[in-house]
Short mmCIF file of C-alpha atoms and ligand atoms in Angstrom, two decimals:
data_model
loop_
_atom_site.label_atom_id
_atom_site.label_comp_id
_atom_site.label_asym_id
_atom_site.label_seq_id
_atom_site.Cartn_x
_atom_site.Cartn_y
_atom_site.Cartn_z
CA MET A 6 8.57 29.25 9.45
CA ASP A 7 5.45 28.61 11.62
CA LYS A 8 2.79 26.82 9.95
CA ARG A 9 -0.88 28.03 9.83
CA ASP A 10 -3.61 25.71 11.07
CA VAL A 11 -5.53 24.07 8.32
CA ALA A 12 -9.04 22.58 8.25
CA VAL A 13 -11.34 20.52 6.02
CA LEU A 14 -14.22 22.37 4.64
CA GLY A 15 -15.95 19.54 2.82
CA VAL A 16 -15.50 15.90 1.65
CA GLY A 17 -17.02 13.73 -1.09
CA GLN A 18 -16.84 10.17 -2.23
CA THR A 19 -18.60 8.30 -5.02
CA ARG A 20 -20.12 4.87 -4.35
CA PHE A 21 -17.16 2.48 -4.69
CA GLY A 22 -17.49 -0.53 -7.00
CA TYR A 23 -18.01 -0.94 -10.70
CA HIS A 24 -18.42 2.06 -12.89
CA PRO A 25 -18.18 1.01 -16.56
CA ASP A 26 -20.08 4.30 -17.57
CA LYS A 27 -17.92 6.90 -15.78
CA THR A 28 -14.47 8.14 -16.70
CA LEU A 29 -11.75 9.16 -14.26
CA VAL A 30 -12.73 12.77 -14.74
CA ASP A 31 -16.47 11.82 -14.02
CA LEU A 32 -15.63 9.99 -10.89
CA PHE A 33 -13.49 12.93 -9.63
CA ALA A 34 -16.14 15.43 -10.58
CA GLU A 35 -18.93 13.57 -8.65
CA ALA A 36 -16.74 13.36 -5.52
CA PHE A 37 -15.73 17.03 -5.91
CA TYR A 38 -19.22 18.43 -6.25
CA GLU A 39 -20.38 16.60 -3.13
CA ALA A 40 -17.50 18.17 -1.22
CA PHE A 41 -17.96 21.54 -2.83
CA SER A 42 -21.72 21.51 -1.98
CA GLU A 43 -21.00 21.33 1.70
CA SER A 44 -18.08 23.85 1.75
CA ASN A 45 -20.10 27.09 1.37
CA ILE A 46 -17.65 28.58 -0.98
CA GLU A 47 -17.59 29.51 -4.61
CA LEU A 48 -15.64 27.94 -7.43
CA LYS A 49 -13.41 31.02 -7.60
CA ASP A 50 -12.24 30.51 -4.12
CA ILE A 51 -10.50 27.34 -5.10
CA GLU A 52 -6.91 28.23 -6.01
CA ALA A 53 -5.30 24.91 -6.87
CA LEU A 54 -6.08 21.24 -7.65
CA TYR A 55 -4.10 18.26 -6.17
CA TYR A 56 -5.04 15.03 -7.91
CA GLY A 57 -3.98 11.52 -7.10
CA ASN A 58 -4.20 8.69 -9.65
CA PHE A 59 -1.99 5.68 -9.98
CA VAL A 60 -2.48 3.88 -13.42
CA GLY A 61 -4.68 6.04 -15.66
CA GLU A 62 -2.27 5.26 -18.52
CA MET A 63 -2.98 1.51 -18.23
CA THR A 64 -6.62 1.43 -17.30
CA ASP A 65 -7.91 4.24 -19.45
CA GLY A 66 -5.10 5.33 -21.74
CA SER A 67 -4.94 8.66 -19.93
CA ALA A 68 -2.07 10.66 -18.26
CA ASN A 69 -1.78 14.39 -17.78
CA LEU A 70 -5.19 14.19 -16.06
CA SER A 71 -5.04 16.99 -13.58
CA GLY A 72 -5.43 19.78 -16.13
CA PHE A 73 -8.21 18.09 -17.87
CA ILE A 74 -10.01 17.56 -14.69
CA ALA A 75 -9.64 21.09 -13.46
CA ASP A 76 -11.16 22.26 -16.79
CA GLU A 77 -14.02 19.85 -16.69
CA ILE A 78 -15.10 20.63 -13.16
CA GLY A 79 -15.09 24.31 -13.85
CA LEU A 80 -11.72 25.27 -12.36
CA LYS A 81 -10.40 26.59 -15.67
CA GLY A 82 -6.69 27.54 -15.59
CA ILE A 83 -5.88 26.90 -12.07
CA PRO A 84 -2.54 25.27 -11.19
CA ALA A 85 -3.36 21.59 -11.21
CA ARG A 86 -1.07 18.58 -10.67
CA ARG A 87 -1.19 14.93 -10.50
CA TYR A 88 0.50 12.79 -7.76
CA GLU A 89 1.40 9.18 -8.24
CA ALA A 90 2.55 7.15 -5.27
CA ALA A 91 0.72 3.89 -5.93
CA CYS A 92 -1.94 3.31 -3.45
CA ALA A 93 -0.90 6.34 -1.44
CA SER A 94 -1.30 8.74 -4.46
CA SER A 95 -4.08 10.90 -2.98
CA SER A 96 -2.58 10.76 0.59
CA VAL A 97 0.72 12.16 -0.93
CA ALA A 98 -1.39 14.77 -2.75
CA PHE A 99 -3.40 15.51 0.57
CA ARG A 100 -0.20 16.21 2.49
CA GLU A 101 1.24 18.44 -0.24
CA ALA A 102 -1.98 20.36 -0.27
CA TYR A 103 -1.96 20.59 3.39
CA LEU A 104 1.71 21.94 3.35
CA ALA A 105 0.87 24.51 0.72
CA VAL A 106 -2.05 26.01 2.70
CA ALA A 107 -0.20 25.72 6.04
CA HIS A 108 2.72 27.59 4.60
CA GLY A 109 0.45 30.32 3.15
CA ILE A 110 0.95 29.45 -0.61
CA TYR A 111 -2.76 29.08 -1.03
CA ASP A 112 -5.82 29.84 1.33
CA CYS A 113 -8.12 27.13 -0.20
CA VAL A 114 -7.44 24.02 -2.52
CA VAL A 115 -9.13 20.87 -3.62
CA VAL A 116 -7.39 17.44 -3.27
CA GLY A 117 -8.70 14.00 -4.16
CA GLY A 118 -8.26 11.10 -6.62
CA SER A 119 -9.84 8.70 -8.85
CA GLU A 120 -9.09 5.27 -10.49
CA ARG A 121 -10.71 2.54 -12.44
CA LEU A 122 -9.30 -0.85 -11.71
CA TYR A 123 -12.50 -3.01 -11.57
CA ASN A 124 -13.44 -1.83 -15.14
CA ALA A 125 -9.87 -2.80 -16.23
CA GLY A 126 -10.42 -6.56 -15.58
CA THR A 127 -8.32 -8.80 -13.27
CA ALA A 128 -5.30 -9.49 -15.71
CA ILE A 129 -4.76 -5.83 -16.54
CA GLY A 130 -5.61 -4.74 -13.02
CA THR A 131 -3.24 -7.18 -11.44
CA ARG A 132 -0.36 -6.08 -13.86
CA ALA A 133 -1.14 -2.47 -13.30
CA LEU A 134 -1.09 -2.90 -9.43
CA ALA A 135 2.22 -4.92 -9.94
CA THR A 136 3.87 -1.74 -11.42
CA ALA A 137 4.29 -0.61 -7.85
CA VAL A 138 6.87 -3.39 -7.06
CA ASP A 139 10.42 -2.93 -8.42
CA GLY A 140 9.76 -3.13 -12.07
CA LEU A 141 12.98 -5.01 -12.78
CA HIS A 142 14.26 -7.20 -9.96
CA GLU A 143 10.81 -8.05 -8.47
CA MET A 144 8.61 -7.96 -11.51
CA THR A 145 10.88 -10.39 -13.41
CA ALA A 146 9.70 -13.27 -10.99
CA GLY A 147 6.13 -12.23 -11.51
CA LEU A 148 5.73 -10.88 -8.00
CA THR A 149 2.16 -9.36 -7.60
CA PHE A 150 0.65 -7.32 -4.85
CA PRO A 151 -1.19 -10.28 -3.10
CA GLY A 152 2.25 -11.89 -3.51
CA VAL A 153 4.01 -9.18 -1.59
CA PHE A 154 1.59 -9.53 1.33
CA ALA A 155 1.75 -13.36 1.18
CA LEU A 156 5.67 -13.07 1.63
CA ALA A 157 4.99 -10.83 4.49
CA ALA A 158 2.45 -13.13 6.13
CA ARG A 159 4.87 -16.17 6.04
CA LEU A 160 7.73 -14.02 7.37
CA TYR A 161 5.45 -12.67 10.15
CA SER A 162 4.57 -16.24 11.12
CA LYS A 163 8.26 -17.24 11.13
CA LYS A 164 9.60 -14.11 12.94
CA TYR A 165 6.96 -14.18 15.75
CA GLU A 166 6.76 -17.86 15.95
CA VAL A 167 2.99 -17.93 15.43
CA PRO A 168 2.09 -21.15 13.31
CA MET A 169 0.86 -20.11 9.89
CA ASP A 170 -2.59 -21.79 10.34
CA LYS A 171 -3.07 -20.02 13.74
CA LEU A 172 -2.11 -16.65 12.16
CA HIS A 173 -4.30 -17.24 9.25
CA GLU A 174 -7.25 -17.63 11.59
CA LYS A 175 -6.54 -14.34 13.27
CA MET A 176 -5.99 -12.68 9.81
CA ALA A 177 -9.55 -13.98 8.91
CA LEU A 178 -10.98 -11.97 11.67
CA VAL A 179 -9.73 -8.79 9.93
CA SER A 180 -11.58 -9.74 6.85
CA ILE A 181 -14.69 -10.59 8.93
CA LYS A 182 -14.59 -7.37 10.85
CA ASN A 183 -13.98 -5.15 7.82
CA HIS A 184 -16.64 -6.92 5.63
CA LYS A 185 -19.11 -6.57 8.51
CA TYR A 186 -18.45 -2.80 8.48
CA GLY A 187 -18.29 -2.51 4.67
CA ALA A 188 -21.67 -4.33 4.38
CA ILE A 189 -23.36 -1.43 6.34
CA ASN A 190 -21.58 1.47 4.47
CA PRO A 191 -23.82 2.69 1.73
CA LYS A 192 -20.93 3.89 -0.29
CA ALA A 193 -18.98 0.58 0.03
CA GLN A 194 -18.35 -1.87 -2.82
CA PHE A 195 -19.74 -4.67 -0.77
CA TYR A 196 -22.67 -2.76 0.77
CA ASN A 197 -25.20 -5.46 1.80
CA LYS A 198 -22.64 -8.25 1.01
CA PHE A 199 -20.40 -10.55 3.11
CA GLY A 200 -21.50 -8.90 6.34
CA ASP A 201 -21.68 -12.30 8.23
CA LEU A 202 -18.57 -14.19 7.13
CA LYS A 203 -17.12 -17.02 9.15
CA VAL A 204 -13.42 -17.89 9.52
CA GLU A 205 -13.96 -20.98 7.45
CA ASP A 206 -15.38 -18.72 4.62
CA VAL A 207 -12.15 -16.77 4.64
CA LEU A 208 -9.80 -19.81 4.86
CA ASN A 209 -11.73 -21.89 2.32
CA SER A 210 -12.11 -19.17 -0.40
CA LYS A 211 -9.98 -19.35 -3.59
CA VAL A 212 -6.22 -19.18 -2.95
CA ILE A 213 -4.73 -16.20 -4.70
CA CYS A 214 -1.18 -16.28 -3.52
CA SER A 215 -0.66 -18.82 -0.86
CA PRO A 216 -1.43 -18.50 1.95
CA LEU A 217 -3.77 -15.45 0.99
CA THR A 218 -7.17 -16.31 -0.09
CA LEU A 219 -9.75 -14.20 -1.99
CA PHE A 220 -11.19 -12.88 1.32
CA ASP A 221 -7.80 -11.82 2.59
CA CYS A 222 -7.62 -9.39 -0.38
CA CYS A 223 -9.37 -6.07 -0.97
CA PRO A 224 -11.20 -6.03 -4.30
CA MET A 225 -10.40 -4.21 -7.58
CA THR A 226 -12.52 -0.95 -7.52
CA ASP A 227 -13.56 2.02 -9.47
CA GLY A 228 -14.23 5.28 -7.52
CA GLY A 229 -13.40 8.82 -6.63
CA SER A 230 -12.96 11.04 -3.58
CA ALA A 231 -12.22 14.67 -2.82
CA VAL A 232 -11.59 16.90 0.02
CA ILE A 233 -11.62 20.74 0.03
CA LEU A 234 -9.00 22.27 2.43
CA ALA A 235 -8.51 25.72 3.68
CA SER A 236 -6.63 27.72 6.31
CA ALA A 237 -8.40 27.39 9.61
CA ASP A 238 -9.26 31.03 9.72
CA PHE A 239 -10.85 30.79 6.29
CA ALA A 240 -12.67 27.53 7.28
CA GLU A 241 -14.11 29.07 10.60
CA ASP A 242 -15.69 31.91 8.57
CA VAL A 243 -17.57 29.66 6.11
CA VAL A 244 -18.51 26.33 7.84
CA ASP A 245 -19.90 25.46 11.22
CA ASN A 246 -17.98 22.23 11.68
CA PRO A 247 -14.46 22.45 10.30
CA VAL A 248 -12.19 19.38 11.04
CA TYR A 249 -8.58 20.33 11.62
CA VAL A 250 -5.51 18.74 10.22
CA LEU A 251 -3.34 18.14 13.36
CA GLY A 252 -0.35 16.20 11.93
CA THR A 253 0.90 14.66 8.80
CA GLY A 254 3.80 12.39 8.11
CA GLN A 255 5.46 10.70 5.15
CA SER A 256 8.31 8.25 4.63
CA GLY A 257 9.57 5.70 2.12
CA ALA A 258 11.76 2.72 1.28
CA GLY A 259 13.19 0.76 -1.57
CA GLY A 260 11.97 -2.46 -2.93
CA LEU A 261 10.95 -5.39 -0.68
CA PHE A 262 14.31 -6.98 -1.18
CA ARG A 263 16.19 -3.93 0.08
CA GLN A 264 13.99 -3.86 3.15
CA ARG A 265 14.58 -7.54 3.94
CA GLU A 266 13.14 -8.66 7.39
CA ASP A 267 12.24 -5.09 8.23
CA MET A 268 9.15 -5.49 5.69
CA VAL A 269 7.06 -6.94 8.71
CA ARG A 270 8.02 -3.95 10.78
CA ALA A 271 7.14 -1.39 8.14
CA ILE A 272 9.85 1.02 9.12
CA PRO A 273 8.61 3.87 6.78
CA ARG A 274 5.25 3.57 8.62
CA LYS A 275 6.93 3.89 11.92
CA LYS A 276 8.66 7.07 10.73
CA ALA A 277 5.68 8.54 9.11
CA ALA A 278 3.50 7.91 12.12
CA GLU A 279 5.97 9.33 14.46
CA MET A 280 6.30 12.49 12.24
CA ALA A 281 2.56 12.96 12.33
CA PHE A 282 2.32 12.41 16.22
CA LYS A 283 5.17 14.89 16.70
CA GLU A 284 3.55 17.50 14.65
CA ALA A 285 0.12 17.03 16.35
CA ASN A 286 1.80 16.89 19.73
CA LEU A 287 -0.15 13.60 20.39
CA THR A 288 0.68 10.03 21.16
CA PRO A 289 -0.95 6.78 19.89
CA LYS A 290 -3.08 6.72 23.13
CA ASP A 291 -4.71 9.93 22.08
CA ILE A 292 -6.09 8.61 18.86
CA ASP A 293 -9.79 7.50 19.02
CA PHE A 294 -9.98 5.46 15.91
CA VAL A 295 -8.02 4.81 12.66
CA GLU A 296 -8.67 4.17 9.00
CA ILE A 297 -5.89 1.87 8.06
CA HIS A 298 -4.58 0.54 4.76
CA ASP A 299 -5.85 -2.95 4.99
CA CYS A 300 -5.21 -4.00 1.28
CA PHE A 301 -4.67 -7.45 2.71
CA THR A 302 -5.62 -8.85 6.09
CA ILE A 303 -1.96 -9.15 7.27
CA ALA A 304 -1.40 -5.56 6.18
CA GLU A 305 -3.88 -4.16 8.85
CA ILE A 306 -2.09 -6.25 11.58
CA ILE A 307 1.44 -4.99 10.55
CA ALA A 308 0.06 -1.43 10.26
CA THR A 309 -1.35 -1.28 13.82
CA GLU A 310 2.03 -2.43 15.22
CA ALA A 311 4.13 -0.05 13.03
CA MET A 312 1.99 2.95 13.98
CA GLY A 313 2.68 2.24 17.72
CA PHE A 314 -0.65 1.07 18.81
CA PHE A 315 0.48 -2.38 19.61
CA GLU A 316 3.84 -4.09 20.17
CA TYR A 317 5.55 -5.82 17.32
CA GLY A 318 4.09 -9.29 16.96
CA LYS A 319 0.94 -8.46 18.98
CA GLY A 320 -1.28 -6.86 16.24
CA ALA A 321 -2.82 -10.21 15.38
CA ASP A 322 -3.88 -10.77 19.02
CA ALA A 323 -5.52 -7.38 19.09
CA VAL A 324 -8.03 -8.21 16.53
CA ALA A 325 -8.67 -11.58 18.12
CA GLU A 326 -9.28 -9.94 21.39
CA GLY A 327 -11.71 -7.37 20.05
CA VAL A 328 -9.52 -4.33 20.57
CA THR A 329 -9.82 -3.17 17.02
CA TRP A 330 -13.52 -3.65 16.64
CA ILE A 331 -16.11 -0.91 16.78
CA ASP A 332 -16.63 -1.27 20.51
CA GLY A 333 -12.93 -1.89 21.34
CA GLU A 334 -10.47 0.55 22.61
CA LEU A 335 -9.16 1.37 19.16
CA PRO A 336 -11.67 0.88 16.40
CA VAL A 337 -9.80 0.10 13.08
CA ASN A 338 -11.59 0.66 9.80
CA PRO A 339 -15.15 1.45 10.96
CA ASP A 340 -15.92 2.30 7.28
CA GLY A 341 -15.07 -1.16 6.14
CA GLY A 342 -11.50 -0.50 5.15
CA LEU A 343 -10.10 -1.26 1.74
CA ILE A 344 -11.31 -4.88 2.23
CA GLY A 345 -15.02 -4.03 2.77
CA LYS A 346 -15.28 -0.53 1.20
CA GLY A 347 -13.11 -1.14 -1.79
CA HIS A 348 -9.75 0.26 -3.07
CA PRO A 349 -9.82 2.60 -6.06
CA VAL A 350 -6.14 3.03 -5.61
CA GLY A 351 -5.67 6.69 -6.41
CA ALA A 352 -8.83 7.67 -4.50
CA THR A 353 -8.30 5.58 -1.54
CA GLY A 354 -6.22 8.08 0.68
CA THR A 355 -8.67 10.92 0.44
CA SER A 356 -11.67 8.43 0.95
CA GLN A 357 -10.00 7.52 4.38
CA ILE A 358 -9.89 11.27 5.06
CA TYR A 359 -13.65 11.41 3.99
CA SER A 360 -14.62 8.75 6.53
CA VAL A 361 -12.49 10.24 9.33
CA VAL A 362 -14.15 13.68 8.76
CA LYS A 363 -17.71 12.22 8.61
CA GLN A 364 -17.08 10.26 11.73
CA LEU A 365 -15.74 13.29 13.64
CA ARG A 366 -18.58 15.37 12.49
CA GLY A 367 -20.95 12.70 13.92
CA GLU A 368 -22.34 12.00 10.45
CA PHE A 369 -21.24 8.42 10.39
CA SER A 370 -24.51 7.04 11.64
CA TYR A 371 -24.18 3.50 10.35
CA ASN A 372 -21.12 2.66 12.30
CA PRO A 373 -20.32 5.47 14.82
CA VAL A 374 -17.27 5.62 17.02
CA LYS A 375 -18.61 6.95 20.49
CA ASN A 376 -17.24 10.37 21.47
CA ALA A 377 -14.66 10.50 18.84
CA GLU A 378 -12.58 13.68 18.77
CA ILE A 379 -9.32 12.55 17.14
CA GLY A 380 -9.04 10.20 14.16
CA MET A 381 -6.06 9.10 12.11
CA THR A 382 -5.44 7.79 8.47
CA ASP A 383 -2.73 5.37 7.26
CA THR A 384 -2.09 4.89 3.65
CA LEU A 385 0.56 2.52 2.09
CA GLY A 386 1.81 2.96 -1.40
CA GLY A 387 3.62 -0.01 -2.94
CA ASP A 388 5.48 -2.80 -1.20
CA PHE A 389 5.85 -0.70 2.01
CA GLY A 390 7.61 1.88 -0.20
CA THR A 391 5.50 5.10 0.52
CA LEU A 392 3.75 5.74 3.84
CA VAL A 393 1.52 8.57 4.68
CA ASN A 394 -0.24 9.26 7.94
CA VAL A 395 -2.70 12.07 8.79
CA ILE A 396 -4.15 12.95 12.19
CA LEU A 397 -7.48 15.07 12.26
CA GLY A 398 -9.39 16.46 15.05
CA ILE A 399 -12.45 18.61 16.07
CA HIS A 400 -10.24 21.21 17.89
CA ARG A 401 -7.26 23.20 16.77
CA ARG A 402 -3.82 21.88 17.53
CA ARG A 403 -2.70 22.56 20.96
CA MET B 21 33.92 3.46 -8.38
CA GLU B 22 32.58 0.42 -10.27
CA GLN B 23 29.18 -0.31 -11.35
CA VAL B 24 27.13 -3.17 -12.70
CA THR B 25 24.27 -2.58 -15.26
CA PHE B 26 21.13 -4.68 -15.09
CA LYS B 27 21.98 -6.31 -18.40
CA GLU B 28 25.40 -7.42 -17.10
CA PHE B 29 23.65 -8.66 -13.89
CA TYR B 30 21.35 -10.83 -15.79
CA ASP B 31 23.91 -11.96 -18.47
CA PHE B 32 26.09 -13.28 -15.54
CA LEU B 33 22.99 -14.86 -13.90
CA LEU B 34 22.21 -16.91 -17.10
CA GLU B 35 25.75 -18.24 -16.86
CA GLY B 36 25.06 -19.21 -13.16
CA LYS B 37 27.13 -16.34 -11.66
CA LEU B 38 25.74 -13.90 -9.18
CA LEU B 39 27.34 -10.33 -9.66
CA GLY B 40 27.11 -7.57 -7.13
CA LEU B 41 29.06 -4.86 -5.64
CA LYS B 42 31.32 -4.82 -2.58
CA CYS B 43 31.66 -1.76 -0.57
CA LEU B 44 35.45 -0.67 0.07
CA ASP B 45 34.31 1.50 3.01
CA CYS B 46 32.15 -0.89 5.07
CA GLY B 47 32.72 -4.19 3.37
CA ALA B 48 29.00 -4.88 2.84
CA TYR B 49 27.63 -6.41 -0.40
CA THR B 50 24.86 -4.79 -2.69
CA CYS B 51 22.97 -7.28 -4.73
CA PRO B 52 21.27 -6.69 -7.13
CA PRO B 53 23.54 -3.76 -7.83
CA LYS B 54 22.67 -0.19 -7.47
CA ALA B 55 24.31 3.18 -7.49
CA VAL B 56 25.50 3.16 -3.85
CA CYS B 57 26.30 0.73 -1.18
CA ASP B 58 22.94 -0.49 0.33
CA ASN B 59 24.43 -0.37 3.82
CA CYS B 60 26.23 2.84 4.13
CA GLY B 61 25.60 4.85 0.86
CA SER B 62 29.17 5.03 -0.29
CA ARG B 63 29.95 5.03 -4.02
CA ASN B 64 33.45 3.52 -3.32
CA LEU B 65 32.42 0.16 -4.73
CA GLU B 66 34.02 -2.77 -6.60
CA ARG B 67 32.46 -5.41 -8.67
CA ALA B 68 32.22 -8.86 -6.92
CA GLU B 69 30.91 -12.19 -7.66
CA LEU B 70 28.88 -13.63 -4.80
CA SER B 71 28.74 -17.27 -3.85
CA GLY B 72 25.39 -17.86 -5.31
CA ARG B 73 24.00 -19.58 -2.22
CA GLY B 74 21.55 -18.57 0.37
CA ARG B 75 18.47 -19.54 2.46
CA ILE B 76 14.81 -19.12 1.83
CA ALA B 77 13.49 -16.25 3.83
CA THR B 78 9.88 -16.43 2.71
CA PHE B 79 7.74 -17.55 -0.42
CA THR B 80 4.36 -17.66 -2.02
CA THR B 81 2.72 -19.59 -4.67
CA THR B 82 0.98 -17.39 -7.21
CA TYR B 83 -2.24 -18.70 -8.68
CA ILE B 84 -3.68 -15.43 -10.25
CA ALA B 85 -1.25 -13.94 -12.78
CA PRO B 86 -0.80 -10.51 -14.00
CA ALA B 87 -1.23 -9.86 -17.81
CA GLY B 88 1.81 -11.24 -19.55
CA TYR B 89 2.66 -13.97 -16.90
CA ASP B 90 -0.56 -16.12 -17.48
CA LYS B 91 1.14 -18.92 -19.14
CA GLU B 92 3.47 -19.39 -16.17
CA VAL B 93 0.97 -19.92 -13.34
CA PRO B 94 1.09 -21.48 -10.77
CA TYR B 95 4.59 -20.43 -9.84
CA THR B 96 6.35 -19.92 -6.52
CA VAL B 97 8.07 -16.59 -5.83
CA ALA B 98 10.72 -16.69 -3.01
CA MET B 99 12.91 -14.22 -1.30
CA VAL B 100 16.25 -15.62 -0.51
CA GLU B 101 18.83 -14.33 2.02
CA LEU B 102 22.17 -14.63 0.41
CA GLU B 103 25.29 -15.84 2.35
CA GLU B 104 26.76 -12.35 1.96
CA GLY B 105 23.59 -10.74 3.45
CA PRO B 106 21.62 -9.18 0.64
CA TRP B 107 18.06 -10.56 -0.22
CA ILE B 108 16.98 -11.26 -3.79
CA VAL B 109 13.50 -12.08 -5.28
CA GLY B 110 13.23 -15.03 -7.72
CA ARG B 111 11.37 -18.20 -8.57
CA LEU B 112 11.68 -21.27 -6.41
CA GLU B 113 11.85 -24.48 -8.58
CA ILE B 114 9.44 -26.73 -6.67
CA GLU B 115 5.99 -28.21 -7.44
CA ASN B 116 4.52 -28.65 -3.99
CA ALA B 117 5.62 -25.48 -1.91
CA ASP B 118 2.08 -25.22 -0.40
CA GLU B 119 2.23 -28.88 0.89
CA ILE B 120 5.57 -28.25 2.64
CA GLY B 121 4.51 -24.94 3.93
CA GLN B 122 6.62 -23.04 6.52
CA ASP B 123 9.26 -25.81 6.61
CA LEU B 124 10.69 -24.44 3.51
CA ILE B 125 11.83 -21.24 5.25
CA GLY B 126 15.54 -21.63 6.12
CA GLU B 127 16.24 -24.15 3.41
CA GLU B 128 19.45 -23.81 1.48
CA VAL B 129 19.36 -22.93 -2.23
CA GLU B 130 21.63 -22.37 -5.09
CA ILE B 131 20.93 -19.51 -7.55
CA GLY B 132 20.81 -19.61 -11.26
CA GLY B 133 18.95 -17.77 -14.14
CA LYS B 134 16.30 -18.77 -16.71
CA GLU B 135 15.22 -16.86 -19.71
CA TYR B 136 11.59 -16.08 -20.40
CA PRO B 137 9.96 -14.05 -23.11
CA THR B 138 9.78 -10.35 -22.14
CA GLU B 139 6.32 -8.73 -21.73
CA MET B 140 4.87 -5.47 -22.71
CA PHE B 141 5.96 -3.43 -19.85
CA TYR B 142 9.14 -5.12 -18.63
CA PRO B 143 12.29 -2.81 -18.82
CA ASP B 144 14.26 -5.31 -20.78
CA LYS B 145 12.66 -5.33 -24.27
CA LYS B 146 14.49 -8.46 -25.54
CA ARG B 147 14.02 -10.93 -22.80
CA ARG B 148 13.18 -11.47 -19.11
CA VAL B 149 15.81 -13.35 -17.02
CA VAL B 150 14.39 -14.72 -13.86
CA PRO B 151 16.59 -15.60 -10.88
CA VAL B 152 15.89 -19.29 -10.08
CA PHE B 153 16.41 -21.01 -6.80
CA ARG B 154 17.23 -24.61 -6.68
CA LEU B 155 16.82 -26.57 -3.30
CA LEU B 156 19.99 -28.23 -2.15
CA ARG B 157 17.98 -31.17 -0.71
CA THR B 158 14.77 -32.76 -1.88
CA PHE B 159 11.53 -33.04 -0.12
ZN1 ZN C 22 29.15 0.58 2.57
#
């Protein structure tokens, strides 16, 4: 069956950071109403809710959230569902929402997510995040999320024969870049903070899981994000500046121990990106900028390779040579990424969509990518276990 | 078709034995066990004891523990490539992993098991058996 073109009507995002006084519902509602206010539609136009949340049970004692949220924000009785795919929760939700509209099931839906990990504290937050590794065979050893990427960093160093200390210096540049951009993003957790880090600051910060230090890691974050999607025909009737969904892809893998040395090549990401490029009828060369899942510095490097932007083993050089900075050939994470902007897990995917849409509409004044027409998101759930890529553009798919 | 439950896998590990599955179609070993051959997807499997030896593929020393593991830090998590091919995650019994650094990769280890108290969210509500890797030579 042919798919209809689908477009974004509106996007919303809360300030990322510490929200002790707002529930998961409140955070979603705030993001939703921002998206709704720029969509030129009525509440009754929204036919379904797709909600991403990772660990509401552990941080807030809440599951079964989607129905409560629909009711609280004035969408009484519409079909509402929650998606859980660790850090990719709202990206999986976005792709499902996109497919439903593309296949004519709905004309207009809302998708987004919310999470409260900062408020949960480091010990609970770390344990909650670790529920995304294999709960039996990896968790027994106490493998944590920084641990997963520390394992990947050492393997990357070995596999591509880059001495670990040299690799770490290049990884530090990812942190410096993303903090620089996060520090000028008013919605980022680290707005006005850490905008001028030096390599030594990253290398000498507290070791979390060797070799990764505090500044190699994204923070624990509370936040929400939302996107209103509709068929392109519907969208063109109600807004002047629809942003079109050109392609999406999703793939997955088992635990890290099943992926073995492939973990540094992130095979599910390669498959998901290829699926998105194929649907969009585009290649990596056509992409003007990307919002990538930089949960840790090494993660951004591995991602740029697996998505096809650089050869395997060359991603670390790309950041060192300036290619992924705002004036480079492929700006990566102009919104600060997870490292600079924050990572409210279930809200992260649709916040990447938020940034890409703002950028494509020319509303990203604090860190604009020049002449951007096509942007891409990349969200990783778990230890390379769920991968979602989305390509967005200002023109309909050719 | 034979299977190995996680309880059996960890019971054997506590006795110093590494239990897995051998595929009667492609010959590959799957360890830890799962429902199908990790290589070809066949369910034509038989239980097999592996050599219990392998080499360190990568490792990290954890300083910030999740809730339930705080009394154990710092600890070193490693991934070991078994002689038969599969990789498993466990703890490396060593104090100074960070001083040695990348040279640990490729070192030969022998695998055993050690019992820890379980924690709130762990699937085994009685105990937590951790695969433990012992280096065959000292540093
Ligand atoms: Zn087989």
